[in-house]
Coordinates of C-alpha atoms in Angstrom, one line a residue:
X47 CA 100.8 -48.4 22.6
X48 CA 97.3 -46.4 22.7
X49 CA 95.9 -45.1 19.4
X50 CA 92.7 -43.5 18.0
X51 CA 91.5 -46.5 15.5
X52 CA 88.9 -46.2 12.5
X53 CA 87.4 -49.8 12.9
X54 CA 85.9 -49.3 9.2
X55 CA 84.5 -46.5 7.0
X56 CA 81.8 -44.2 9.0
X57 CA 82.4 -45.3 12.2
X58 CA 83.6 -43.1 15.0
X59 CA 87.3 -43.1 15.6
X60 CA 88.0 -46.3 18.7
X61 CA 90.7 -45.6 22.0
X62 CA 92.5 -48.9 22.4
X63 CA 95.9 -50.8 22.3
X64 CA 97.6 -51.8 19.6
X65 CA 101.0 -53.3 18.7
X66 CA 104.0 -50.6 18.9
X67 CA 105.1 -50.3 15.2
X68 CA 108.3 -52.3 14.2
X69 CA 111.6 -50.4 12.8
X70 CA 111.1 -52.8 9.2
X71 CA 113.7 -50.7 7.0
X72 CA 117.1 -49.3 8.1
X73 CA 116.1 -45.8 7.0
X74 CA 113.8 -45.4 9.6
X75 CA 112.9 -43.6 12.7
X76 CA 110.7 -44.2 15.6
X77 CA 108.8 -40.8 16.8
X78 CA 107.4 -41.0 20.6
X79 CA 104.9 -38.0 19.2
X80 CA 103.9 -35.4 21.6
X81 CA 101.4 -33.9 19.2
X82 CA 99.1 -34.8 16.0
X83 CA 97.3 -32.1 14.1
X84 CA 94.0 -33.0 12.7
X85 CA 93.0 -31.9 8.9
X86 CA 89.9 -32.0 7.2
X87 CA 91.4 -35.6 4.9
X88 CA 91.3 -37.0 8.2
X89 CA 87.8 -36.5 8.5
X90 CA 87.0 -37.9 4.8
X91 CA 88.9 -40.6 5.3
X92 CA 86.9 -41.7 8.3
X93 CA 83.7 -41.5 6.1
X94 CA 85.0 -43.1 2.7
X95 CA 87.8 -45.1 3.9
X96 CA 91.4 -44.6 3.9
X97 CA 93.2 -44.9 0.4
X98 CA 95.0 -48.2 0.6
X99 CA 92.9 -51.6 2.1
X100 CA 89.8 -49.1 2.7
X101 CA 88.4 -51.6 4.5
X102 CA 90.6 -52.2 7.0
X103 CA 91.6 -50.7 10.5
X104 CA 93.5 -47.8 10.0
X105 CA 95.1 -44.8 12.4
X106 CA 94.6 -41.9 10.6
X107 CA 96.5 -38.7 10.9
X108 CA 99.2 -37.1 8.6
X109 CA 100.8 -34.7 10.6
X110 CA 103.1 -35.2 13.5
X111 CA 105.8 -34.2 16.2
X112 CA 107.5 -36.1 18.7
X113 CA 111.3 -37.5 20.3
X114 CA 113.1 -39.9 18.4
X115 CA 113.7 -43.1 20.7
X116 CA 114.7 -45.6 17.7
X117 CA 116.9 -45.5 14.4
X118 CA 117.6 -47.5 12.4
X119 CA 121.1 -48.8 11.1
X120 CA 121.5 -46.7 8.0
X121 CA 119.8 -43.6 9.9
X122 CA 122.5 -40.8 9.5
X123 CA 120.3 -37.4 9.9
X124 CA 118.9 -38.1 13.5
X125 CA 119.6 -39.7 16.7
X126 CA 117.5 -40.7 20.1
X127 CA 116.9 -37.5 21.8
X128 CA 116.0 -35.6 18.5
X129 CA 113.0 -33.6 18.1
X130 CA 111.0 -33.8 14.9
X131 CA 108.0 -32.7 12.9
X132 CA 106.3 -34.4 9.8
X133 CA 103.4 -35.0 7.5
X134 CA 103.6 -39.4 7.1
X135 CA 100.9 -42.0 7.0
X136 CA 97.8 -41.7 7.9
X137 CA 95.9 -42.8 4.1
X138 CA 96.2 -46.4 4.1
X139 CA 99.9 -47.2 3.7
X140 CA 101.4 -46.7 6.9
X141 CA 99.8 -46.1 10.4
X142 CA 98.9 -42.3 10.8
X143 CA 100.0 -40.1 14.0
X144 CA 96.9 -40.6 15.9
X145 CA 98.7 -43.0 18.9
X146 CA 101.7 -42.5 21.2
X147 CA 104.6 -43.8 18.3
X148 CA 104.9 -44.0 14.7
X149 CA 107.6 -45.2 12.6
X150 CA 109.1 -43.2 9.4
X151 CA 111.5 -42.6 7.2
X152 CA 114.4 -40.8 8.4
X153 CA 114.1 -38.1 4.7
X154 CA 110.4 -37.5 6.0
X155 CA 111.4 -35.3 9.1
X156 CA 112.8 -31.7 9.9
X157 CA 114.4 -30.9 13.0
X158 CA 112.1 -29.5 15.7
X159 CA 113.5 -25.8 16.4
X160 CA 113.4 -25.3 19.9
X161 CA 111.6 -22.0 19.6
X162 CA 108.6 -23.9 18.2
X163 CA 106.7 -26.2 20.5
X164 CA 105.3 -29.8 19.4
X165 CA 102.2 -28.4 19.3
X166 CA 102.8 -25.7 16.7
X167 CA 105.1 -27.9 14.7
X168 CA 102.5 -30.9 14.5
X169 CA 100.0 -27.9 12.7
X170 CA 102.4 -27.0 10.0
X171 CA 103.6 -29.8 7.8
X172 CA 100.5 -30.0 5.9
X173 CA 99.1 -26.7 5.4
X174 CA 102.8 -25.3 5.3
X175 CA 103.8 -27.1 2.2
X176 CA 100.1 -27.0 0.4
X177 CA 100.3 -23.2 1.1
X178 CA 104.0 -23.1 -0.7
X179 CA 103.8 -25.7 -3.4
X180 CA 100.4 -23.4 -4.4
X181 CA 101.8 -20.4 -4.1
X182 CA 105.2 -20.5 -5.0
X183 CA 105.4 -23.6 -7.6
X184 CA 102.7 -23.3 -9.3
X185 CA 101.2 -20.5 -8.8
X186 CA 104.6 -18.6 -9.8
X187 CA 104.4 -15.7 -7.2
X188 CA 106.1 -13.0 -7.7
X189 CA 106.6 -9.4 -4.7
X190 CA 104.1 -6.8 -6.0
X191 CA 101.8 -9.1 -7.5
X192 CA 97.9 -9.2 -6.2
X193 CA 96.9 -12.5 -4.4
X194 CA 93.1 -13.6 -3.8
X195 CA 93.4 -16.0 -1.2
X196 CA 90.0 -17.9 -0.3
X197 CA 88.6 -18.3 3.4
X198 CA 91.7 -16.8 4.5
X199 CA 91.2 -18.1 8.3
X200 CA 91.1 -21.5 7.2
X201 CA 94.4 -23.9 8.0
X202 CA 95.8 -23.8 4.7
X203 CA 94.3 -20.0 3.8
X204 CA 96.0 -18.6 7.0
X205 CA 99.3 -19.8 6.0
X206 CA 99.0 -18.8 2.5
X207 CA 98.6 -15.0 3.6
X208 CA 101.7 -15.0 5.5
X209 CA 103.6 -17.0 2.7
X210 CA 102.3 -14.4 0.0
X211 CA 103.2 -11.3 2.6
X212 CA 107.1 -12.6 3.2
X213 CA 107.3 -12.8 -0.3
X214 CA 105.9 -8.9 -1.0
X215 CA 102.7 -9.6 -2.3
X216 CA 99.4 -7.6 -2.2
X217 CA 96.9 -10.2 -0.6
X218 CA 93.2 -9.9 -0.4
X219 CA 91.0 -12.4 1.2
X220 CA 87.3 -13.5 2.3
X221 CA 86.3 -14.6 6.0
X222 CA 82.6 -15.3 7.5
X223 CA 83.0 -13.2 10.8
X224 CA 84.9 -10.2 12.6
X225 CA 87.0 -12.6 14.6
X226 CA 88.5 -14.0 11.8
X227 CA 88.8 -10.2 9.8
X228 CA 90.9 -9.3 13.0
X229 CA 93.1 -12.8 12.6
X230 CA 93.8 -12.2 9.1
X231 CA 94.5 -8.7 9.3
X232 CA 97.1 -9.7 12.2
X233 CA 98.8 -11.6 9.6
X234 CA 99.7 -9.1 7.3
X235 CA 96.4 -9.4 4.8
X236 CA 95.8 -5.7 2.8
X237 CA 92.3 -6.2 2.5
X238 CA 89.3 -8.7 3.9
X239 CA 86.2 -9.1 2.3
X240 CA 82.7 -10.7 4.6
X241 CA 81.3 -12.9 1.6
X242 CA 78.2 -13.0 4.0
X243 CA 77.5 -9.0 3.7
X244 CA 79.7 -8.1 0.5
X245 CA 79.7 -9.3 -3.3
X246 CA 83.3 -10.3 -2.7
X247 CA 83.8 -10.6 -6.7
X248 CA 83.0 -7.0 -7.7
X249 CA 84.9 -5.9 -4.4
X250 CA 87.9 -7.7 -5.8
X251 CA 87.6 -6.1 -9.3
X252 CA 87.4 -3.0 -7.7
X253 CA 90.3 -3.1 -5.7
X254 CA 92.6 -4.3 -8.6
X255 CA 90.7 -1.3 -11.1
X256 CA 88.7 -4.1 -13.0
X257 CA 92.2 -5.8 -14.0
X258 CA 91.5 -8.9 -11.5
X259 CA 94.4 -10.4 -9.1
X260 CA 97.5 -12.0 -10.8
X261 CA 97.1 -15.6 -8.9
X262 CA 93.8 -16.7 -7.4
X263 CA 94.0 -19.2 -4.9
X264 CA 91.2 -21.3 -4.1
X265 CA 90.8 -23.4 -1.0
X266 CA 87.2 -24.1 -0.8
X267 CA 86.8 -26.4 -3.8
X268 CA 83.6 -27.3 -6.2
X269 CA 82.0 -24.3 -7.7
X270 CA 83.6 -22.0 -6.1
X271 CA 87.0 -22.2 -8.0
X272 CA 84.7 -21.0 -10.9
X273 CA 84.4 -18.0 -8.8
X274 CA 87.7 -17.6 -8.1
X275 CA 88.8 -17.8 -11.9
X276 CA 86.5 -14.9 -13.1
X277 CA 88.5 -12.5 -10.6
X278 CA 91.8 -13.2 -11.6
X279 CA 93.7 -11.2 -14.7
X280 CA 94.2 -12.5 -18.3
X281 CA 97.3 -14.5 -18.3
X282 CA 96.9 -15.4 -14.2
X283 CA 97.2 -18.1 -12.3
X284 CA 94.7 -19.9 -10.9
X285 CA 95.5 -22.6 -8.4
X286 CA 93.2 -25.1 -6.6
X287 CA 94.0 -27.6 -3.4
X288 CA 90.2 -29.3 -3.7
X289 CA 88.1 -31.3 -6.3
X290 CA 87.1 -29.0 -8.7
X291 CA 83.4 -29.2 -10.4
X292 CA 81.1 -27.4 -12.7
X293 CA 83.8 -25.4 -14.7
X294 CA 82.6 -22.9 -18.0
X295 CA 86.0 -23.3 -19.8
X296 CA 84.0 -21.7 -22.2
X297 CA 84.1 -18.6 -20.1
X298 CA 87.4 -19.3 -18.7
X299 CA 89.4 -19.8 -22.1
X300 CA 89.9 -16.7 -23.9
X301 CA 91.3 -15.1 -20.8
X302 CA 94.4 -17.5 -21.3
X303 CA 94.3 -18.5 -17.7
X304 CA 96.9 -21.1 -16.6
X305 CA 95.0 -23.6 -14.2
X306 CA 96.5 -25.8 -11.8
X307 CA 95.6 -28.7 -9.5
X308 CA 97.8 -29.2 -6.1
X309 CA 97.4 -32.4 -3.8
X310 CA 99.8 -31.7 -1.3
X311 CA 99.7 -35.8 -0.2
X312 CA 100.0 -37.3 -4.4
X313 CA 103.9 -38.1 -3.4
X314 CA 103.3 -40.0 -0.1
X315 CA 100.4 -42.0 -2.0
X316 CA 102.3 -43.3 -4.7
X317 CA 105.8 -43.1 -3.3
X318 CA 107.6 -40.4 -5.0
X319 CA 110.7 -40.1 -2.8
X320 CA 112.3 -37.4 -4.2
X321 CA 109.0 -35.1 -3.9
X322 CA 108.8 -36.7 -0.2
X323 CA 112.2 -35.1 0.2
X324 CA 111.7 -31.9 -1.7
X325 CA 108.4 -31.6 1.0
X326 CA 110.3 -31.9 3.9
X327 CA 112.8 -29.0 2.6
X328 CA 110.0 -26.4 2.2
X329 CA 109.8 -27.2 5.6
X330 CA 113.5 -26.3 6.7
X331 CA 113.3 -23.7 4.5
X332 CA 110.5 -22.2 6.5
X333 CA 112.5 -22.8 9.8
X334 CA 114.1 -19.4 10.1
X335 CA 110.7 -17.6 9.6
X336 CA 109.0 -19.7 12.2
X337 CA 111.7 -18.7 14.5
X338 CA 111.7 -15.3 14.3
X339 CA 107.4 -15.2 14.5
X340 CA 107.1 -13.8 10.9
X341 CA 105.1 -16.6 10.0
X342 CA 103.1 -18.7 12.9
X343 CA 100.3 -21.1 12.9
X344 CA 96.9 -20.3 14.8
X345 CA 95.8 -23.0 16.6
X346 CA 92.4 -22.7 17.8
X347 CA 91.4 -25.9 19.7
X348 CA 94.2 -28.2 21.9
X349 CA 92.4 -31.3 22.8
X350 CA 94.1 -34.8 24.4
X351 CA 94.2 -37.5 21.6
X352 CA 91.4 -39.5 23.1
X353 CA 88.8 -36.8 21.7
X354 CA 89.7 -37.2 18.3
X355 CA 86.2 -38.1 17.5
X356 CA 85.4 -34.5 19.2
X357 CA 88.1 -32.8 16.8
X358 CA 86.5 -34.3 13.6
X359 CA 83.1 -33.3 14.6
X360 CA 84.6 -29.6 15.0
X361 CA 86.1 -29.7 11.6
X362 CA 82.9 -31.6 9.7
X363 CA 80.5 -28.7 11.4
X364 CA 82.6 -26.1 9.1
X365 CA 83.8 -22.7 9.3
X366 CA 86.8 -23.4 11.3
X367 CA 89.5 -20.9 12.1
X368 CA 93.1 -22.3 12.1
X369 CA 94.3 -26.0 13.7
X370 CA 93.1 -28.1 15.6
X371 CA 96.0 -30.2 17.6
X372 CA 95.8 -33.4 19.5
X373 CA 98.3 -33.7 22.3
X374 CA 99.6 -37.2 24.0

């Protein structure tokens, strides 16, 4: 098969052929993939090196969607024919979804709906289940509460507003342009802040009469989640999907904030089935909203796999709006 190879750490991303993957458990599927969204680990992965044998060759790519043409003998969930969407390999310990097949196991994939095409169900997986584990499981949303969502047009910020609108919430969110105000406001957000003309704090404190917003959620990482903390209530949630850096707990602590830390990939890396499992049903559970358009993915570059190099580029220039999807 063709695949998009990282030959080592920093290099550009190589076209060429390389062995079709073998069926090596009986709980597996092969996935001929029609589509493979590209996310911003993707492109720190290329830099620093994928997770497991970071020197080696890797395919990167978490996120997937494709035919089944292979089960295996224990395989009871799927058959050939079957269409499917994922998030699997891609960090080191199996080959990612950037090439024609992958193989995976059968408790790692939802049913494609036929409403949604490969390349909208490639974009979900990752930014679907980040958006909900944040949201829902730990940041305990609740209908009528006040939501700060961060860089709302971003993959995983996008989502998020649509999760917290299904679910009642008030949302309010920052963006860098007008195209991305009109995206967000599409989607349901109450109010959108330009952190480039307005002090998006005091805007936030205003809106919520100096109380702050019940669950912050921030997606931009370092210094910023400090920022996010000091607009969110006393006894709120504050939930964060990057490295966080330079926090004043000092600050932070008699406001009895509840802080938590969500790595959307931790159960792949270090094999925790169940959560692998548990994943994949915040997808189904999502299926009937996906169907009926009340929540959608924005996907705002389609490219052929071969420009993966180009997609990464996109993504490591910033600002971004939505998915990027590579097609087969």
């Amino acid at each position: 098969m063709w695949a998009m190879v990282m030959p080592h750490p920093g290099s550009p991303l190589v076209w060429q052929q390389v062995p079709d993957p073998p069926l090596e458990r009986p709980d597996q599927i092969r996935v001929r993939l029609q589509a493979a969204a590209v996310n911003p680990v993707d492109t720190k992965l290329r830099q620093r090196g994928v997770l497991i044998n970071p020197d080696q060759p890797a395919i990167l790519g978490c996120d997937g969607a494709g035919i089944v043409t292979e089960v295996g003998s224990q395989v009871r969930r799927f058959q050939v024919g079957d269409p499917v969407f994922f998030c699997y390999g891609g960090i080191g310990l199996a080959a990612g979804t950037y090439a024609e097949q992958v193989v995976i196991p059968e408790w790692v994939a939802a049913r494609k709906p036929e409403a949604l095409s490969f390349v909208q169900a490639a974009a979900l997986p990752l930014v679907l289940i980040t958006a909900w584990e944040s949201l829902l499981e730990r940041g305990r949303l609740q209908a009528g509460q006040q939501v700060f969502v961060a860089a709302g047009a971003g993959g995983v910020g996008h989502i998020a507003i649509q999760i917290a609108t299904i679910h009642a919430a008030h949302v309010i969110t920052t963006v860098s342009t007008p195209a991305k105000a009109e995206l967000v406001q599409s989607l349901g957000c109450d109010r959108v802040l330009n952190y480039r003309q307005q002090d998006w704090q005091q805007q936030i404190l205003a809106w919520t009469q100096g109380q702050g917003v019940d669950l912050g959620f921030d997606t931009v990482g370092g210094s910023h989640l400090q920022q996010v903390a000091e607009v969110v209530r006393p006894y709120g949630d504050v939930v964060t999907i990057l490295q966080p850096d330079g926090i004043n707990w000092q600050a932070l602590r008699p406001r009895n904030l509840r802080l938590s830390v969500v790595w959307m990939l931790a159960p792949m890396r270090y094999g925790w089935q169940s959560e692998l499992v548990r994943q994949r049903q915040i997808l189904e559970h999502n299926l009937e909203h996906l169907v009926s358009g009340k929540l959608r993915v924005h996907i705002s570059h389609t490219l052929p796999l071969v420009e993966a190099n180009t997609a990464h580029h996109l993504i490591e220039q910033g600002g971004m709006t939505g998915k990027i999807v590579l097609t087969m």
